Coordinates of C-alpha atoms in Angstrom, one line a residue:
X1 CA -13.3 96.8 -7.3
X2 CA -12.1 97.4 -10.9
X3 CA -11.3 94.2 -12.8
X4 CA -8.3 95.9 -14.1
X5 CA -6.8 96.7 -10.7
X6 CA -3.2 95.5 -10.0
X7 CA -4.5 93.2 -7.2
X8 CA -7.0 91.4 -9.4
X9 CA -4.4 91.0 -12.3
X10 CA -1.9 89.6 -9.9
X11 CA -4.3 87.1 -8.4
X12 CA -5.4 86.2 -12.0
X13 CA -1.9 85.5 -13.0
X14 CA -1.2 83.4 -9.9
X15 CA -4.4 81.4 -10.6
X16 CA -3.5 80.8 -14.2
X17 CA 0.0 79.8 -13.2
X18 CA -1.4 77.3 -10.7
X19 CA -3.8 76.0 -13.3
X20 CA -1.1 75.4 -15.9
X21 CA 1.1 73.7 -13.3
X22 CA -1.8 71.5 -12.3
X23 CA -2.5 70.6 -15.9
X24 CA 1.1 69.9 -16.6
X25 CA 1.3 67.7 -13.5
X26 CA -1.8 65.8 -14.5
X27 CA -0.6 65.4 -18.1
X28 CA 2.8 64.0 -16.8
X29 CA 0.9 61.6 -14.5
X30 CA -1.4 60.5 -17.3
X31 CA 1.5 60.0 -19.7
X32 CA 3.3 57.8 -17.2
X33 CA 0.2 55.7 -16.8
X34 CA -0.6 55.6 -20.5
X35 CA 2.6 56.1 -22.7
X36 CA 0.5 55.7 -25.9
X37 CA -2.0 58.5 -25.2
X38 CA -0.5 61.2 -27.4
X39 CA -0.4 59.2 -30.6
X40 CA -1.9 60.7 -33.8
X41 CA -4.2 57.8 -34.6
X42 CA -7.0 57.2 -37.0
X43 CA -10.4 56.7 -35.4
X44 CA -10.6 53.4 -33.5
X45 CA -14.4 53.3 -33.5
X46 CA -14.3 50.4 -35.9
X47 CA -12.3 48.4 -33.3
X48 CA -14.6 49.4 -30.5
X49 CA -17.6 48.1 -32.4
X50 CA -15.8 44.9 -33.3
X51 CA -14.8 44.4 -29.7
X52 CA -18.5 44.8 -28.6
X53 CA -19.8 42.4 -31.2
X54 CA -17.2 39.7 -30.6
X55 CA -15.3 37.4 -32.9
X56 CA -15.9 37.5 -36.6
X57 CA -15.1 35.4 -39.7
X58 CA -12.0 35.8 -41.8
X59 CA -13.2 36.2 -45.4
X60 CA -10.2 34.2 -46.7
X61 CA -9.9 31.2 -44.5
X62 CA -13.2 31.3 -42.6
X63 CA -11.5 31.2 -39.2
X64 CA -13.1 32.9 -36.2
X65 CA -10.9 35.8 -35.1
X66 CA -10.9 39.0 -33.2
X67 CA -10.1 42.2 -35.2
X68 CA -8.0 40.4 -37.8
X69 CA -6.8 37.0 -39.1
X70 CA -3.3 36.3 -37.9
X71 CA -2.8 33.7 -40.6
X72 CA -4.1 35.5 -43.6
X73 CA -3.0 39.0 -42.5
X74 CA -6.4 40.6 -43.3
X75 CA -9.1 42.3 -41.1
X76 CA -12.1 40.1 -40.3
X77 CA -15.6 40.5 -41.6
X78 CA -16.8 43.1 -39.0
X79 CA -13.7 45.3 -39.5
X80 CA -14.1 46.9 -42.9
X81 CA -10.7 47.2 -44.6
X82 CA -11.4 50.7 -45.8
X83 CA -11.6 51.8 -42.1
X84 CA -8.1 50.5 -41.3
X85 CA -5.4 53.1 -41.8
X86 CA -2.6 52.5 -44.3
X87 CA 0.9 53.7 -43.3
X88 CA 3.5 54.7 -45.8
X89 CA 7.1 53.8 -44.7
X90 CA 10.4 55.2 -45.8
X91 CA 11.9 51.8 -46.4
X92 CA 11.1 48.1 -46.7
X93 CA 10.8 45.8 -43.6
X94 CA 11.4 42.0 -43.4
X95 CA 10.2 40.2 -40.3
X96 CA 11.7 36.7 -39.6
X97 CA 9.3 34.9 -37.4
X98 CA 10.2 31.9 -35.2
X99 CA 8.1 28.9 -36.1
X100 CA 7.1 28.4 -32.5
X101 CA 5.9 31.9 -32.0
X102 CA 2.2 31.8 -31.4
X103 CA 0.5 33.6 -34.4
X104 CA -2.3 35.0 -32.3
X105 CA 0.1 36.6 -29.9
X106 CA 2.5 38.1 -32.4
X107 CA 2.4 41.9 -32.9
X108 CA 4.4 41.5 -36.2
X109 CA 1.0 41.0 -38.0
X110 CA 0.1 44.6 -37.1
X111 CA 2.8 45.9 -39.3
X112 CA 1.7 43.7 -42.3
X113 CA -1.9 44.8 -41.8
X114 CA -1.1 48.5 -41.6
X115 CA 1.7 48.7 -44.1
X116 CA 1.2 45.7 -46.5
X117 CA 3.2 47.2 -49.4
X118 CA 6.3 47.7 -47.2
X119 CA 6.3 44.6 -44.9
X120 CA 7.0 41.0 -45.6
X121 CA 6.9 38.2 -43.0
X122 CA 9.0 35.0 -43.3
X123 CA 8.7 32.0 -41.1
X124 CA 12.1 30.5 -40.1
X125 CA 14.0 28.7 -41.6
X126 CA 12.8 30.7 -44.6
X127 CA 15.1 33.7 -44.8
X128 CA 15.9 35.9 -47.9
X129 CA 19.4 36.1 -49.2
X130 CA 21.0 39.4 -48.0
X131 CA 24.7 38.7 -48.7
X132 CA 24.8 40.7 -51.9
X133 CA 22.9 43.6 -50.4
X134 CA 24.6 43.9 -47.0
X135 CA 25.5 47.5 -47.8
X136 CA 21.8 48.5 -47.8
X137 CA 20.3 46.2 -45.2
X138 CA 20.5 46.3 -41.4
X139 CA 19.2 44.0 -38.6
X140 CA 17.7 45.4 -35.5
X141 CA 19.1 43.3 -32.6
X142 CA 20.9 44.2 -29.4
X143 CA 24.5 43.1 -28.8
X144 CA 28.1 44.2 -28.4
X145 CA 28.5 44.9 -32.1
X146 CA 25.3 46.9 -32.4
X147 CA 25.4 50.5 -33.4
X148 CA 22.9 53.4 -32.8
X149 CA 20.5 54.5 -35.5
X150 CA 22.2 57.8 -36.1
X151 CA 25.4 55.9 -37.2
X152 CA 23.7 53.7 -39.8
X153 CA 24.5 55.8 -42.9
X154 CA 28.2 56.1 -41.9
X155 CA 28.7 52.4 -41.5
X156 CA 26.8 51.4 -44.7
X157 CA 28.8 54.0 -46.7
X158 CA 32.0 52.3 -45.4
X159 CA 30.6 49.0 -46.7
X160 CA 29.9 50.5 -50.1
X161 CA 33.5 51.8 -50.3
X162 CA 34.9 48.5 -49.2
X163 CA 32.8 46.6 -51.8
X164 CA 33.8 49.0 -54.6
X165 CA 37.5 48.7 -53.7
X166 CA 37.3 45.0 -53.7
X167 CA 35.7 44.8 -57.1
X168 CA 38.2 47.2 -58.6
X169 CA 41.3 45.6 -57.0
X170 CA 42.3 44.1 -60.4
X171 CA 46.1 43.8 -60.8
X172 CA 45.6 43.7 -64.6
X173 CA 43.9 47.1 -64.7
X174 CA 46.0 50.2 -64.8
X175 CA 46.1 52.0 -61.4
X176 CA 44.8 55.3 -62.8
X177 CA 41.7 53.5 -64.2
X178 CA 41.1 51.8 -60.9
X179 CA 41.3 55.1 -59.1
X180 CA 38.9 56.8 -61.6
X181 CA 36.4 54.0 -61.3
X182 CA 36.4 54.3 -57.5
X183 CA 35.9 58.0 -57.7
X184 CA 32.9 57.5 -60.0
X185 CA 31.2 54.8 -57.8
X186 CA 31.6 56.2 -54.3
X187 CA 32.2 59.4 -52.4
X188 CA 34.4 60.3 -49.5
X189 CA 32.6 59.9 -46.2
X190 CA 33.6 63.4 -45.2
X191 CA 32.0 65.0 -48.3
X192 CA 28.7 66.3 -47.1
X193 CA 27.4 66.5 -50.7
X194 CA 27.8 62.8 -51.1
X195 CA 26.2 61.7 -47.8
X196 CA 23.0 59.9 -48.5
X197 CA 20.7 57.3 -47.0
X198 CA 21.9 53.9 -48.3
X199 CA 19.6 51.9 -46.0
X200 CA 16.8 50.3 -48.0
X201 CA 15.6 47.5 -45.8
X202 CA 15.5 46.8 -42.1
X203 CA 15.1 43.3 -40.6
X204 CA 13.4 42.3 -37.3
X205 CA 13.2 39.0 -35.6
X206 CA 9.8 38.0 -34.2
X207 CA 10.0 35.6 -31.4
X208 CA 10.4 35.4 -27.6
X209 CA 13.8 36.5 -26.5
X210 CA 14.6 33.0 -25.4
X211 CA 14.1 31.8 -29.0
X212 CA 15.9 34.5 -30.9
X213 CA 19.4 32.9 -30.7
X214 CA 18.6 30.2 -33.3
X215 CA 17.5 32.8 -35.8
X216 CA 20.1 35.4 -35.0
X217 CA 23.0 33.0 -35.4
X218 CA 21.8 31.8 -38.8
X219 CA 24.7 32.3 -41.3
X220 CA 22.4 34.2 -43.6
X221 CA 22.1 37.0 -41.1
X222 CA 25.8 37.0 -40.1
X223 CA 27.8 39.9 -41.2
X224 CA 24.8 42.3 -41.4
X225 CA 25.0 45.6 -39.7
X226 CA 23.3 45.4 -36.3
X227 CA 21.3 48.2 -34.9
X228 CA 20.1 48.5 -31.3
X229 CA 17.2 50.6 -29.8
X230 CA 18.8 51.5 -26.4
X231 CA 16.5 54.1 -24.9
X232 CA 13.0 52.9 -25.6
X233 CA 10.9 51.0 -23.0
X234 CA 8.2 48.6 -23.6
X235 CA 4.6 48.8 -22.5
X236 CA 3.7 45.3 -23.8
X237 CA 1.2 43.5 -21.7
X238 CA 3.0 40.2 -22.1
X239 CA 6.3 41.3 -20.6
X240 CA 8.8 38.5 -20.5
X241 CA 9.9 37.6 -17.0
X242 CA 13.4 38.3 -16.2
X243 CA 14.0 40.6 -19.2
X244 CA 14.7 44.3 -19.1
X245 CA 12.0 46.8 -20.1
X246 CA 14.1 47.8 -23.1
X247 CA 13.2 44.5 -24.7
X248 CA 10.4 45.7 -27.0
X249 CA 7.6 43.8 -28.7
X250 CA 8.0 43.6 -32.5
X251 CA 5.6 46.3 -33.4
X252 CA 7.1 48.6 -30.8
X253 CA 10.6 48.0 -32.2
X254 CA 9.4 48.8 -35.7
X255 CA 7.6 51.9 -34.7
X256 CA 10.4 53.3 -32.5
X257 CA 13.0 52.5 -35.1
X258 CA 11.1 54.4 -37.8
X259 CA 10.6 57.4 -35.5
X260 CA 14.3 57.7 -34.7
X261 CA 15.2 57.0 -38.4
X262 CA 12.9 59.9 -39.4
X263 CA 14.6 62.3 -37.1
X264 CA 18.2 61.0 -36.9
X265 CA 18.7 59.9 -40.5
X266 CA 16.2 61.7 -42.7
X267 CA 16.7 64.8 -40.5
X268 CA 13.0 65.7 -40.6
X269 CA 10.6 66.7 -37.8
X270 CA 8.5 63.9 -36.7
X271 CA 4.8 64.7 -37.0
X272 CA 3.2 61.3 -36.2
X273 CA 3.6 59.8 -39.7
X274 CA 4.1 56.3 -38.4
X275 CA 1.8 56.5 -35.3
X276 CA -0.9 54.4 -37.0
X277 CA 1.5 51.4 -36.8
X278 CA 0.3 51.2 -33.2
X279 CA -3.4 51.4 -34.3
X280 CA -4.2 47.8 -33.1
X281 CA -1.5 47.8 -30.4
X282 CA -2.7 50.9 -28.6
X283 CA -6.3 49.8 -28.7
X284 CA -5.4 46.4 -27.2
X285 CA -3.1 48.0 -24.6
X286 CA -6.0 50.2 -23.4
X287 CA -8.5 47.3 -23.6
X288 CA -6.3 45.1 -21.4
X289 CA -5.4 47.9 -19.0
X290 CA -9.1 48.6 -18.5
X291 CA -9.8 44.9 -18.1
X292 CA -7.2 44.5 -15.4
X293 CA -8.6 47.5 -13.5
X294 CA -12.1 46.0 -13.6
X295 CA -11.0 42.4 -13.2
X296 CA -12.7 41.5 -16.5
X297 CA -10.7 38.4 -17.5
X298 CA -13.0 37.7 -20.5
X299 CA -12.2 41.0 -22.1
X300 CA -8.5 40.3 -21.8
X301 CA -8.9 36.9 -23.4
X302 CA -10.6 38.5 -26.5
X303 CA -7.3 40.2 -27.4
X304 CA -5.4 37.0 -27.7

């Protein structure tokens, strides 16, 4: 029979179609089992070797750690720093850490390790002063006053306008001068030419959800624009009992915020620019997943 016969071509198309459907079904199944599988990550071979060799010494404090030192925010001796990816972020990040949050269990350290020039970690009650910069800062925290990421620029622009109006509300200054000053210092929200990205810093709280209230209600954070990540689901291995799966670990929240910020605010196609923020997280996720499947409790302990 000729390989170009209509019957052969039809069977070939049917087989190809079935193959594609099977692959898509398998990919969907794998993705549901491993939500971190499609990340654009640097080679994790250095972590694989470190995991096999066990704990190593921190070159700063001398402590025995796995992968990195969670007090000095540096990789340990058997994880060469030049083999750890550096991530460039579009804005600065402040992390306010609860004093009772266990350092070794905090994923906030991942952000500091992978984007050291963009991330600062403060231990409560140490909080920077944000009052004079509330028009360029936002706090990621769920609540009735929280907005979505796509609305950040609109609300911050409104704050800029209100601040300028307040400064120029001088009864001794002629009204035409006040108006001219306002026009120079801010734009109409409906003017597309003036729409920018006033956000310069984002704040995250690093603690268990039962401990967040003390930090969140601190007067230094009151009045800041609140942003909520409403559609993302956690795959954190230490899921907090009784909390919904939309309550993310700190590094997940940072990562998903930046991905949405990139597409919704910067209006650019996301091509994995921030995936390496999950460099340690994805490795530990897979390590613990494999340990649970094999019943290897010792391997799971190594990640703590």
